[in-house]
mmCIF file of C-alpha atoms in Angstrom:
data_model
loop_
_atom_site.group_PDB
_atom_site.id
_atom_site.type_symbol
_atom_site.label_atom_id
_atom_site.label_comp_id
_atom_site.label_asym_id
_atom_site.label_seq_id
_atom_site.Cartn_x
_atom_site.Cartn_y
_atom_site.Cartn_z
ATOM 1 C CA UNK A 945 -135.807 89.572 -126.544
ATOM 2 C CA UNK A 946 -138.454 87.819 -128.986
ATOM 3 C CA UNK A 947 -138.409 84.802 -126.740
ATOM 4 C CA UNK A 948 -139.237 86.391 -123.548
ATOM 5 C CA UNK A 949 -142.292 88.331 -125.365
ATOM 6 C CA UNK A 950 -143.350 84.863 -126.664
ATOM 7 C CA UNK A 951 -143.121 83.558 -123.077
ATOM 8 C CA UNK A 952 -145.232 86.239 -121.613
ATOM 9 C CA UNK A 953 -147.941 85.858 -124.500
ATOM 10 C CA UNK A 954 -148.311 82.160 -123.727
ATOM 11 C CA UNK A 955 -148.643 82.719 -120.080
ATOM 12 C CA UNK A 956 -151.495 85.115 -120.665
ATOM 13 C CA UNK A 957 -153.095 83.100 -123.184
ATOM 14 C CA UNK A 958 -152.880 80.112 -120.579
ATOM 15 C CA UNK A 959 -154.310 82.409 -117.771
ATOM 16 C CA UNK A 960 -157.118 83.885 -120.065
ATOM 17 C CA UNK A 961 -158.168 80.410 -121.386
ATOM 18 C CA UNK A 962 -158.234 79.005 -117.698
ATOM 19 C CA UNK A 963 -160.267 81.967 -116.548
ATOM 20 C CA UNK A 964 -162.775 81.722 -119.568
ATOM 21 C CA UNK A 965 -163.461 78.247 -118.965
ATOM 22 C CA UNK A 966 -166.741 77.230 -117.347
ATOM 23 C CA UNK A 967 -165.354 76.305 -114.009
ATOM 24 C CA UNK A 968 -163.432 79.902 -114.025
ATOM 25 C CA UNK A 969 -160.386 80.579 -112.043
ATOM 26 C CA UNK A 970 -160.546 81.419 -108.501
ATOM 27 C CA UNK A 971 -160.217 85.453 -109.129
ATOM 28 C CA UNK A 972 -163.525 85.237 -110.937
ATOM 29 C CA UNK A 973 -166.935 84.838 -109.405
ATOM 30 C CA UNK A 974 -168.153 81.281 -109.945
ATOM 31 C CA UNK A 975 -171.546 80.418 -111.658
ATOM 32 C CA UNK A 976 -174.604 80.352 -109.096
ATOM 33 C CA UNK A 977 -175.918 76.985 -107.842
ATOM 34 C CA UNK A 978 -179.425 76.230 -109.251
ATOM 35 C CA UNK A 979 -182.116 77.614 -106.947
ATOM 36 C CA UNK A 980 -184.239 74.921 -104.909
ATOM 37 C CA UNK A 981 -187.782 74.661 -105.267
ATOM 38 C CA UNK A 982 -188.192 75.002 -101.615
ATOM 39 C CA UNK A 983 -186.292 75.618 -98.655
ATOM 40 C CA UNK A 984 -188.781 74.326 -96.018
ATOM 41 C CA UNK A 985 -186.976 71.619 -94.171
ATOM 42 C CA UNK A 986 -188.217 68.387 -94.074
ATOM 43 C CA UNK A 987 -189.578 67.156 -90.757
ATOM 44 C CA UNK A 988 -190.639 63.702 -89.460
ATOM 45 C CA UNK A 989 -194.442 63.321 -89.107
ATOM 46 C CA UNK A 990 -195.835 63.941 -85.476
ATOM 47 C CA UNK A 991 -196.149 60.651 -83.687
ATOM 48 C CA UNK A 992 -199.654 59.380 -82.885
ATOM 49 C CA UNK A 993 -200.260 59.509 -78.951
ATOM 50 C CA UNK A 994 -200.228 56.097 -77.850
ATOM 51 C CA UNK A 995 -202.393 56.730 -74.699
ATOM 52 C CA UNK A 996 -204.356 59.655 -73.369
ATOM 53 C CA UNK A 997 -202.037 60.008 -70.312
ATOM 54 C CA UNK A 998 -203.748 61.981 -67.594
ATOM 55 C CA UNK A 999 -206.236 63.768 -69.882
ATOM 56 C CA UNK A 1000 -209.838 63.148 -69.354
ATOM 57 C CA UNK A 1001 -212.002 62.087 -71.941
ATOM 58 C CA UNK A 1002 -214.777 64.573 -71.153
ATOM 59 C CA UNK A 1003 -212.672 67.257 -69.657
ATOM 60 C CA UNK A 1004 -213.580 66.756 -66.191
ATOM 61 C CA UNK A 1005 -210.441 66.181 -64.105
ATOM 62 C CA UNK A 1006 -209.772 63.102 -62.043
ATOM 63 C CA UNK A 1007 -210.846 64.632 -58.687
ATOM 64 C CA UNK A 1008 -214.280 64.995 -60.277
ATOM 65 C CA UNK A 1009 -214.637 62.162 -61.885
ATOM 66 C CA UNK A 1010 -213.884 60.157 -58.978
ATOM 67 C CA UNK A 1011 -216.434 61.499 -56.590
ATOM 68 C CA UNK A 1012 -219.708 59.594 -55.834
ATOM 69 C CA UNK A 1013 -222.807 61.295 -54.508
ATOM 70 C CA UNK A 1014 -224.533 58.541 -52.077
ATOM 71 C CA UNK A 1015 -228.337 58.507 -51.115
ATOM 72 C CA UNK A 1016 -229.264 56.626 -47.902
ATOM 73 C CA UNK A 1017 -232.674 55.902 -48.052
ATOM 74 C CA UNK A 1018 -233.652 54.585 -44.421
ATOM 75 C CA UNK A 1019 -236.712 53.582 -42.780
ATOM 76 C CA UNK A 1020 -238.373 56.768 -42.425
ATOM 77 C CA UNK A 1021 -235.143 58.780 -43.178
ATOM 78 C CA UNK A 1022 -233.429 60.040 -46.200
ATOM 79 C CA UNK A 1023 -229.848 61.390 -46.191
ATOM 80 C CA UNK A 1024 -226.970 62.038 -48.405
ATOM 81 C CA UNK A 1025 -223.039 61.922 -48.386
ATOM 82 C CA UNK A 1026 -220.153 61.644 -50.387
ATOM 83 C CA UNK A 1027 -217.682 59.051 -51.373
ATOM 84 C CA UNK A 1028 -215.005 58.311 -53.910
ATOM 85 C CA UNK A 1029 -213.717 55.443 -55.967
ATOM 86 C CA UNK A 1030 -210.619 53.493 -55.026
ATOM 87 C CA UNK A 1031 -211.097 51.013 -57.845
ATOM 88 C CA UNK A 1032 -213.399 50.271 -60.566
ATOM 89 C CA UNK A 1033 -216.064 48.682 -58.580
ATOM 90 C CA UNK A 1034 -215.137 49.983 -54.834
ATOM 91 C CA UNK A 1035 -215.779 53.178 -53.353
ATOM 92 C CA UNK A 1036 -214.749 54.618 -49.736
ATOM 93 C CA UNK A 1037 -217.107 56.786 -47.787
ATOM 94 C CA UNK A 1038 -217.949 57.019 -44.027
ATOM 95 C CA UNK A 1039 -219.660 54.495 -41.953
ATOM 96 C CA UNK A 1040 -222.136 56.791 -40.865
ATOM 97 C CA UNK A 1041 -222.998 57.714 -44.294
ATOM 98 C CA UNK A 1042 -224.271 54.095 -45.169
ATOM 99 C CA UNK A 1043 -225.355 52.561 -41.894
ATOM 100 C CA UNK A 1044 -228.954 52.099 -40.969
ATOM 101 C CA UNK A 1045 -229.918 52.042 -44.877
ATOM 102 C CA UNK A 1046 -232.818 50.169 -46.421
ATOM 103 C CA UNK A 1047 -231.326 51.214 -50.004
ATOM 104 C CA UNK A 1048 -228.145 52.910 -51.103
ATOM 105 C CA UNK A 1049 -228.181 54.765 -54.208
ATOM 106 C CA UNK A 1050 -225.145 56.189 -55.923
ATOM 107 C CA UNK A 1051 -224.765 58.631 -58.834
ATOM 108 C CA UNK A 1052 -221.411 59.772 -60.380
ATOM 109 C CA UNK A 1053 -220.166 63.178 -61.210
ATOM 110 C CA UNK A 1054 -222.027 63.283 -64.810
ATOM 111 C CA UNK A 1055 -225.249 62.122 -63.396
ATOM 112 C CA UNK A 1056 -224.997 58.481 -64.003
ATOM 113 C CA UNK A 1057 -226.731 55.900 -61.648
ATOM 114 C CA UNK A 1058 -224.672 53.368 -60.504
ATOM 115 C CA UNK A 1059 -225.916 50.289 -58.563
ATOM 116 C CA UNK A 1060 -224.630 49.295 -55.177
ATOM 117 C CA UNK A 1061 -224.190 45.664 -54.538
ATOM 118 C CA UNK A 1062 -222.903 45.692 -50.807
ATOM 119 C CA UNK A 1063 -221.739 47.920 -48.179
ATOM 120 C CA UNK A 1064 -219.559 47.104 -45.240
ATOM 121 C CA UNK A 1065 -218.374 49.415 -42.177
ATOM 122 C CA UNK A 1066 -215.340 49.645 -40.511
ATOM 123 C CA UNK A 1067 -215.402 49.085 -36.427
ATOM 124 C CA UNK A 1068 -212.439 50.934 -35.573
ATOM 125 C CA UNK A 1069 -212.852 53.984 -37.634
ATOM 126 C CA UNK A 1070 -215.820 56.245 -39.458
ATOM 127 C CA UNK A 1071 -214.877 54.406 -42.767
ATOM 128 C CA UNK A 1072 -216.881 51.936 -44.852
ATOM 129 C CA UNK A 1073 -216.642 50.354 -48.270
ATOM 130 C CA UNK A 1074 -219.377 50.101 -50.960
ATOM 131 C CA UNK A 1075 -219.146 47.761 -53.897
ATOM 132 C CA UNK A 1076 -220.638 48.562 -57.201
ATOM 133 C CA UNK A 1077 -222.282 46.638 -59.840
ATOM 134 C CA UNK A 1078 -221.096 48.982 -62.508
ATOM 135 C CA UNK A 1079 -217.544 50.348 -63.067
ATOM 136 C CA UNK A 1080 -216.783 53.753 -61.582
ATOM 137 C CA UNK A 1081 -215.238 56.402 -63.727
ATOM 138 C CA UNK A 1082 -211.887 56.870 -62.143
ATOM 139 C CA UNK A 1083 -210.104 55.979 -59.047
ATOM 140 C CA UNK A 1084 -207.443 58.159 -57.466
ATOM 141 C CA UNK A 1085 -203.971 56.937 -56.098
ATOM 142 C CA UNK A 1086 -203.774 56.794 -52.240
ATOM 143 C CA UNK A 1087 -200.783 58.801 -50.716
ATOM 144 C CA UNK A 1088 -198.001 56.737 -49.199
ATOM 145 C CA UNK A 1089 -197.926 59.016 -45.851
ATOM 146 C CA UNK A 1090 -200.083 61.266 -43.853
ATOM 147 C CA UNK A 1091 -199.823 64.875 -44.601
ATOM 148 C CA UNK A 1092 -197.844 67.284 -42.428
ATOM 149 C CA UNK A 1093 -199.000 70.630 -41.031
ATOM 150 C CA UNK A 1094 -199.122 73.246 -43.739
ATOM 151 C CA UNK A 1095 -199.670 70.864 -46.639
ATOM 152 C CA UNK A 1096 -202.154 71.913 -48.969
ATOM 153 C CA UNK A 1097 -205.542 70.057 -49.027
ATOM 154 C CA UNK A 1098 -208.533 69.796 -51.658
ATOM 155 C CA UNK A 1099 -211.859 68.251 -50.708
ATOM 156 C CA UNK A 1100 -214.158 67.080 -53.493
ATOM 157 C CA UNK A 1101 -217.711 65.978 -52.540
ATOM 158 C CA UNK A 1102 -221.488 67.002 -52.403
ATOM 159 C CA UNK A 1103 -221.775 69.684 -49.522
ATOM 160 C CA UNK A 1104 -225.482 69.459 -48.471
ATOM 161 C CA UNK A 1105 -226.212 66.863 -51.087
ATOM 162 C CA UNK A 1106 -226.024 69.674 -53.709
ATOM 163 C CA UNK A 1107 -223.603 69.834 -56.477
ATOM 164 C CA UNK A 1108 -220.063 68.437 -56.961
ATOM 165 C CA UNK A 1109 -217.809 71.083 -55.311
ATOM 166 C CA UNK A 1110 -214.100 71.443 -54.819
ATOM 167 C CA UNK A 1111 -212.848 73.282 -51.715
ATOM 168 C CA UNK A 1112 -209.151 74.004 -50.504
ATOM 169 C CA UNK A 1113 -207.561 74.615 -47.510
ATOM 170 C CA UNK A 1114 -204.387 73.630 -45.450
ATOM 171 C CA UNK A 1115 -203.881 70.885 -42.960
ATOM 172 C CA UNK A 1116 -203.562 72.364 -39.382
ATOM 173 C CA UNK A 1117 -202.499 69.375 -37.552
ATOM 174 C CA UNK A 1118 -203.581 66.137 -35.964
ATOM 175 C CA UNK A 1119 -205.725 65.683 -32.821
ATOM 176 C CA UNK A 1120 -207.447 63.004 -31.046
ATOM 177 C CA UNK A 1121 -210.817 62.313 -32.498
ATOM 178 C CA UNK A 1122 -213.524 64.703 -30.818
ATOM 179 C CA UNK A 1123 -216.253 62.212 -31.819
ATOM 180 C CA UNK A 1124 -214.535 58.965 -30.491
ATOM 181 C CA UNK A 1125 -215.583 57.265 -33.453
ATOM 182 C CA UNK A 1126 -211.657 56.782 -34.686
ATOM 183 C CA UNK A 1127 -208.836 54.795 -33.243
ATOM 184 C CA UNK A 1128 -206.024 57.050 -33.314
ATOM 185 C CA UNK A 1129 -205.421 60.547 -34.593
ATOM 186 C CA UNK A 1130 -207.302 62.352 -37.155
ATOM 187 C CA UNK A 1131 -206.321 65.431 -39.322
ATOM 188 C CA UNK A 1132 -207.725 69.034 -38.801
ATOM 189 C CA UNK A 1133 -207.763 71.080 -41.773
ATOM 190 C CA UNK A 1134 -209.631 74.424 -42.642
ATOM 191 C CA UNK A 1135 -210.850 73.326 -45.773
ATOM 192 C CA UNK A 1136 -214.803 74.079 -45.722
ATOM 193 C CA UNK A 1137 -217.077 71.232 -45.680
ATOM 194 C CA UNK A 1138 -220.767 70.714 -44.828
ATOM 195 C CA UNK A 1139 -223.006 68.011 -43.984
ATOM 196 C CA UNK A 1140 -223.082 65.803 -46.930
ATOM 197 C CA UNK A 1141 -219.487 66.264 -47.594
ATOM 198 C CA UNK A 1142 -218.796 63.332 -45.267
ATOM 199 C CA UNK A 1143 -217.066 60.552 -47.096
ATOM 200 C CA UNK A 1144 -215.341 63.337 -49.475
ATOM 201 C CA UNK A 1145 -211.798 62.517 -50.394
ATOM 202 C CA UNK A 1146 -209.123 65.050 -49.139
ATOM 203 C CA UNK A 1147 -206.516 65.091 -51.827
ATOM 204 C CA UNK A 1148 -202.951 66.472 -51.797
ATOM 205 C CA UNK A 1149 -201.373 68.895 -54.349
ATOM 206 C CA UNK A 1150 -200.773 66.007 -56.749
ATOM 207 C CA UNK A 1151 -204.212 64.575 -56.395
ATOM 208 C CA UNK A 1152 -203.469 61.454 -54.278
ATOM 209 C CA UNK A 1153 -206.067 60.765 -51.562
ATOM 210 C CA UNK A 1154 -204.429 61.708 -48.001
ATOM 211 C CA UNK A 1155 -207.588 61.213 -45.985
ATOM 212 C CA UNK A 1156 -211.432 60.866 -45.890
ATOM 213 C CA UNK A 1157 -213.399 63.725 -44.550
ATOM 214 C CA UNK A 1158 -215.821 62.876 -41.630
ATOM 215 C CA UNK A 1159 -216.984 65.710 -39.480
ATOM 216 C CA UNK A 1160 -216.756 69.421 -38.950
ATOM 217 C CA UNK A 1161 -216.620 71.761 -35.720
ATOM 218 C CA UNK A 1162 -218.459 75.062 -34.926
ATOM 219 C CA UNK A 1163 -215.206 76.837 -35.847
ATOM 220 C CA UNK A 1164 -215.710 75.348 -39.531
ATOM 221 C CA UNK A 1165 -212.601 73.246 -39.230
ATOM 222 C CA UNK A 1166 -212.884 69.941 -40.924
ATOM 223 C CA UNK A 1167 -211.800 66.583 -39.626
ATOM 224 C CA UNK A 1168 -210.062 63.881 -41.654
ATOM 225 C CA UNK A 1169 -209.541 60.198 -41.224
ATOM 226 C CA UNK A 1170 -205.961 60.106 -42.365
ATOM 227 C CA UNK A 1171 -204.768 57.887 -45.241
ATOM 228 C CA UNK A 1172 -202.485 55.728 -42.994
ATOM 229 C CA UNK A 1173 -205.894 54.422 -41.011
ATOM 230 C CA UNK A 1174 -207.455 54.133 -44.300
ATOM 231 C CA UNK A 1175 -204.597 51.965 -45.542
ATOM 232 C CA UNK A 1176 -204.463 50.039 -42.515
ATOM 233 C CA UNK A 1177 -208.350 49.303 -42.658
ATOM 234 C CA UNK A 1178 -208.038 48.336 -46.239
ATOM 235 C CA UNK A 1179 -205.161 45.966 -45.693
ATOM 236 C CA UNK A 1180 -207.131 44.206 -43.024
ATOM 237 C CA UNK A 1181 -209.874 42.361 -44.386
ATOM 238 C CA UNK A 1182 -211.384 41.838 -40.975
ATOM 239 C CA UNK A 1183 -211.634 45.417 -40.555
ATOM 240 C CA UNK A 1184 -215.067 45.639 -42.447
ATOM 241 C CA UNK A 1185 -218.355 43.778 -41.521
ATOM 242 C CA UNK A 1186 -221.640 44.116 -43.516
ATOM 243 C CA UNK A 1187 -223.041 47.533 -42.598
ATOM 244 C CA UNK A 1188 -226.021 47.532 -40.450
ATOM 245 C CA UNK A 1189 -229.363 48.094 -42.236
ATOM 246 C CA UNK A 1190 -232.676 49.537 -40.873
ATOM 247 C CA UNK A 1191 -235.018 46.625 -42.344
ATOM 248 C CA UNK B 1348 -154.323 90.530 -131.186
ATOM 249 C CA UNK B 1349 -154.158 87.856 -129.120
ATOM 250 C CA UNK B 1350 -154.845 89.394 -126.057
ATOM 251 C CA UNK B 1351 -157.710 91.325 -127.607
ATOM 252 C CA UNK B 1352 -159.317 87.943 -128.242
ATOM 253 C CA UNK B 1353 -158.639 86.715 -124.944
ATOM 254 C CA UNK B 1354 -160.013 90.011 -123.244
ATOM 255 C CA UNK B 1355 -163.191 89.602 -125.227
ATOM 256 C CA UNK B 1356 -163.700 86.020 -124.002
ATOM 257 C CA UNK B 1357 -163.009 87.102 -120.284
ATOM 258 C CA UNK B 1358 -165.729 90.042 -120.808
ATOM 259 C CA UNK B 1359 -168.005 87.579 -122.335
ATOM 260 C CA UNK B 1360 -167.355 85.210 -119.219
ATOM 261 C CA UNK B 1361 -168.114 87.836 -116.868
ATOM 262 C CA UNK B 1362 -171.328 89.017 -118.521
ATOM 263 C CA UNK B 1363 -172.472 85.348 -118.502
ATOM 264 C CA UNK B 1364 -171.888 84.904 -114.913
ATOM 265 C CA UNK B 1365 -173.355 88.294 -114.085
ATOM 266 C CA UNK B 1366 -176.814 87.295 -115.897
ATOM 267 C CA UNK B 1367 -176.607 83.804 -114.319
ATOM 268 C CA UNK B 1368 -176.549 85.527 -110.904
ATOM 269 C CA UNK B 1369 -179.309 87.915 -111.862
ATOM 270 C CA UNK B 1370 -181.417 85.156 -112.839
ATOM 271 C CA UNK B 1371 -180.789 83.242 -109.788
ATOM 272 C CA UNK B 1372 -181.259 86.316 -107.564
ATOM 273 C CA UNK B 1373 -184.749 86.618 -109.032
ATOM 274 C CA UNK B 1374 -185.409 82.890 -108.627
ATOM 275 C CA UNK B 1375 -184.781 83.250 -105.048
ATOM 276 C CA UNK B 1376 -186.692 86.378 -104.636
ATOM 277 C CA UNK B 1377 -189.557 84.490 -106.195
ATOM 278 C CA UNK B 1378 -189.070 81.514 -103.769
ATOM 279 C CA UNK B 1379 -188.909 83.869 -100.812
ATOM 280 C CA UNK B 1380 -192.211 85.590 -101.722
ATOM 281 C CA UNK B 1381 -193.746 82.198 -102.177
ATOM 282 C CA UNK B 1382 -192.636 81.158 -98.907
ATOM 283 C CA UNK B 1383 -193.551 84.365 -97.375
ATOM 284 C CA UNK B 1384 -197.177 84.046 -98.669
ATOM 285 C CA UNK B 1385 -197.251 80.437 -97.249
ATOM 286 C CA UNK B 1386 -195.993 81.823 -93.934
ATOM 287 C CA UNK B 1387 -198.705 84.543 -93.613
ATOM 288 C CA UNK B 1388 -201.221 81.944 -94.554
ATOM 289 C CA UNK B 1389 -200.088 79.584 -91.946
ATOM 290 C CA UNK B 1390 -199.797 82.642 -89.424
ATOM 291 C CA UNK B 1391 -203.623 83.315 -90.389
ATOM 292 C CA UNK B 1392 -204.928 79.577 -90.116
ATOM 293 C CA UNK B 1393 -202.946 79.637 -86.847
ATOM 294 C CA UNK B 1394 -204.859 82.669 -85.492
ATOM 295 C CA UNK B 1395 -208.261 81.035 -86.548
ATOM 296 C CA UNK B 1396 -207.199 77.954 -85.088
ATOM 297 C CA UNK B 1397 -206.369 79.517 -81.557
ATOM 298 C CA UNK B 1398 -209.698 81.431 -82.001
ATOM 299 C CA UNK B 1399 -211.544 78.037 -82.913
ATOM 300 C CA UNK B 1400 -209.695 76.423 -79.538
ATOM 301 C CA UNK B 1401 -210.609 79.324 -77.399
ATOM 302 C CA UNK B 1402 -214.411 78.869 -78.475
ATOM 303 C CA UNK B 1403 -214.313 75.270 -77.962
ATOM 304 C CA UNK B 1404 -212.717 75.554 -74.477
ATOM 305 C CA UNK B 1405 -215.538 78.040 -73.543
ATOM 306 C CA UNK B 1406 -218.179 75.605 -74.879
ATOM 307 C CA UNK B 1407 -216.276 72.643 -73.097
ATOM 308 C CA UNK B 1408 -216.444 74.900 -69.855
ATOM 309 C CA UNK B 1409 -220.195 75.527 -70.460
ATOM 310 C CA UNK B 1410 -220.930 71.779 -71.268
ATOM 311 C CA UNK B 1411 -219.011 70.716 -68.329
ATOM 312 C CA UNK B 1412 -220.971 73.325 -66.073
ATOM 313 C CA UNK B 1413 -224.203 72.398 -67.641
ATOM 314 C CA UNK B 1414 -223.526 68.604 -67.040
ATOM 315 C CA UNK B 1415 -222.765 69.251 -63.349
ATOM 316 C CA UNK B 1416 -226.007 71.094 -63.108
ATOM 317 C CA UNK B 1417 -227.909 68.448 -64.586
ATOM 318 C CA UNK B 1418 -226.552 65.751 -62.542
ATOM 319 C CA UNK B 1419 -227.208 67.790 -59.424
ATOM 320 C CA UNK B 1420 -230.901 68.376 -60.865
ATOM 321 C CA UNK B 1421 -231.082 64.767 -61.310
ATOM 322 C CA UNK B 1422 -229.872 64.034 -57.967
ATOM 323 C CA UNK B 1423 -232.089 66.076 -55.971
ATOM 324 C CA UNK B 1424 -235.109 64.984 -58.340
ATOM 325 C CA UNK B 1425 -234.136 61.569 -56.902
ATOM 326 C CA UNK B 1426 -234.180 62.746 -53.347
ATOM 327 C CA UNK B 1427 -237.613 64.352 -53.675
ATOM 328 C CA UNK B 1428 -238.796 61.060 -55.354
ATOM 329 C CA UNK B 1429 -237.330 58.890 -52.596
ATOM 330 C CA UNK B 1430 -238.732 61.340 -50.144
ATOM 331 C CA UNK B 1431 -242.221 61.159 -51.477
ATOM 332 C CA UNK B 1432 -242.185 57.444 -51.803
ATOM 333 C CA UNK B 1433 -241.266 57.223 -47.934
ATOM 334 C CA UNK B 1434 -244.339 59.649 -47.471
ATOM 335 C CA UNK B 1435 -246.491 57.651 -49.714
ATOM 336 C CA UNK B 1436 -245.451 54.400 -47.981
ATOM 337 C CA UNK B 1437 -246.134 55.971 -44.644
ATOM 338 C CA UNK B 1438 -249.590 57.417 -45.819
ATOM 339 C CA UNK B 1439 -250.330 53.804 -46.971
ATOM 340 C CA UNK B 1440 -249.238 52.200 -43.590
ATOM 341 C CA UNK B 1441 -251.256 54.911 -41.784
ATOM 342 C CA UNK B 1442 -254.278 54.366 -44.274
ATOM 343 C CA UNK B 1443 -253.891 50.813 -43.758
ATOM 344 C CA UNK B 1444 -253.873 50.975 -39.992
ATOM 345 C CA UNK B 1445 -256.814 53.252 -39.663
ATOM 346 C CA UNK B 1446 -258.568 50.831 -41.949
ATOM 347 C CA UNK B 1447 -257.765 48.010 -39.452
ATOM 348 C CA UNK B 1448 -258.932 50.158 -36.536
ATOM 349 C CA UNK B 1449 -262.488 50.932 -38.302
ATOM 350 C CA UNK B 1450 -263.115 47.304 -39.145
ATOM 351 C CA UNK B 1451 -261.932 46.125 -35.622
ATOM 352 C CA UNK B 1452 -264.266 48.859 -34.100
ATOM 353 C CA UNK B 1453 -267.161 48.040 -36.238
ATOM 354 C CA UNK B 1454 -266.836 44.361 -35.267
ATOM 355 C CA UNK B 1455 -266.419 45.554 -31.548
ATOM 356 C CA UNK B 1456 -269.571 47.820 -31.750
ATOM 357 C CA UNK B 1457 -271.345 44.922 -33.631
ATOM 358 C CA UNK B 1458 -270.674 42.598 -30.962
ATOM 359 C CA UNK B 1459 -271.413 44.754 -28.124
ATOM 360 C CA UNK B 1460 -274.901 45.746 -29.579
ATOM 361 C CA UNK B 1461 -275.541 41.922 -30.168
ATOM 362 C CA UNK B 1462 -274.509 41.268 -26.600
ATOM 363 C CA UNK B 1463 -276.752 44.086 -25.231
ATOM 364 C CA UNK B 1464 -279.785 42.488 -27.102
ATOM 365 C CA UNK B 1465 -278.784 39.134 -25.603
ATOM 366 C CA UNK B 1466 -278.712 40.466 -22.020
ATOM 367 C CA UNK B 1467 -282.017 42.268 -22.452
ATOM 368 C CA UNK B 1468 -283.547 38.945 -22.837
ATOM 369 C CA UNK B 1469 -280.974 36.997 -20.685
ATOM 370 C CA UNK B 1470 -283.582 34.467 -19.428
ATOM 371 C CA UNK B 1471 -283.925 33.023 -23.062
ATOM 372 C CA UNK B 1472 -280.298 32.121 -23.469
ATOM 373 C CA UNK B 1473 -277.958 29.975 -21.338
ATOM 374 C CA UNK B 1474 -275.759 31.841 -18.868
ATOM 375 C CA UNK B 1475 -272.519 30.049 -19.915
ATOM 376 C CA UNK B 1476 -273.226 30.797 -23.725
ATOM 377 C CA UNK B 1477 -273.678 34.528 -22.768
ATOM 378 C CA UNK B 1478 -270.344 34.488 -20.895
ATOM 379 C CA UNK B 1479 -268.498 32.968 -23.982
ATOM 380 C CA UNK B 1480 -270.098 35.711 -26.200
ATOM 381 C CA UNK B 1481 -269.086 38.183 -23.909
ATOM 382 C CA UNK B 1482 -265.618 37.187 -23.757
ATOM 383 C CA UNK B 1483 -265.512 36.902 -27.548
ATOM 384 C CA UNK B 1484 -266.686 40.535 -27.678
ATOM 385 C CA UNK B 1485 -263.887 41.447 -25.086
ATOM 386 C CA UNK B 1486 -261.622 39.833 -27.621
ATOM 387 C CA UNK B 1487 -262.814 41.741 -30.457
ATOM 388 C CA UNK B 1488 -262.769 44.984 -28.703
ATOM 389 C CA UNK B 1489 -259.347 44.142 -27.619
ATOM 390 C CA UNK B 1490 -258.317 43.814 -31.272
ATOM 391 C CA UNK B 1491 -259.705 47.387 -32.064
ATOM 392 C CA UNK B 1492 -257.742 48.675 -29.126
ATOM 393 C CA UNK B 1493 -254.423 46.857 -30.496
ATOM 394 C CA UNK B 1494 -255.282 48.387 -34.039
ATOM 395 C CA UNK B 1495 -255.815 51.703 -32.516
ATOM 396 C CA UNK B 1496 -252.260 51.608 -30.967
ATOM 397 C CA UNK B 1497 -250.504 50.441 -33.901
ATOM 398 C CA UNK B 1498 -252.211 53.364 -35.701
ATOM 399 C CA UNK B 1499 -251.059 55.880 -33.124
ATOM 400 C CA UNK B 1500 -247.460 54.209 -33.383
ATOM 401 C CA UNK B 1501 -247.309 55.113 -37.144
ATOM 402 C CA UNK B 1502 -248.849 58.577 -36.638
ATOM 403 C CA UNK B 1503 -245.963 59.291 -34.040
ATOM 404 C CA UNK B 1504 -243.018 58.125 -36.486
#
């Protein structure tokens, strides 16, 4: 009987000593972990942008930055038209915008004057190319194919020689050229244009050039030289000859 | 007796643990309040940044509009200047043509007056010389006619 009591006491002592130890026994709550000074997770510093991507340096979008206003000073005449850059020193416009000029004066969306060094016109389409001495602000991408009926179209230019304007519409279809100045079919759109819009870029929803505005009719429809014609002319160096001047 | 001692030790252990947890809870609360304050400040800063961004966007839109207006004004001024230059060139050509007409007419009139004088005293001059002088006067008057035609062409442009 005395031996059994001693055994129980020994077990109780062992349990109590174990539970009183700093690590404690499983039945007792453990000591709390130290409180950290901050629980804000660490994070990697934001990577610095390596390029501006499609962002404009001055907030104007690419469609505006590529537009060029053209002043044709002829021999006793003065007219204005539109154009757009296709690379740093080349812009596309209409033949009738640049022909019979004594001087061509160019200005960009922000009013900067750009000197024209040479102008050449296409014989088989109402298209012209003007080379510039100074770099142009931006150049769009040419679409790979002509748009189809129903596609959205945006026209950027200087209607009536006034401020830079963006109008929108849709492609209504293709037709033979009512003015007989272009080989092949031209596009018809309902995007509003005015005299002075000639040479404006017609853009698709992705901002790619799908054609060049060159005329309008009494119903207000605008006519566009399709990008396929523009591409074929640009690919053929012999398609362009020096623009006729009035002097 | 031993059980009592061990019970006391257990009680001390429980009290110590409880106080440690109380301190830890208080520290956690302080930490939570600190981060709460920082979060509130960050939210205030974010709102201020949003407001500043909105103002900047408005200013950018206004600046872009103004740039477009100024570009338009400059372009139109250029049109006007070019147009006025053409007008000035035209007027200069007309003035030059008119001056040439006036000079040629004066020469014509002078020659004709002299020819009339010679003809009044034709017996004093050689007939061949008079004929040659009359031809010269016709040529001078023809130049006046040509100058006048040139002036009329300029006026018609």
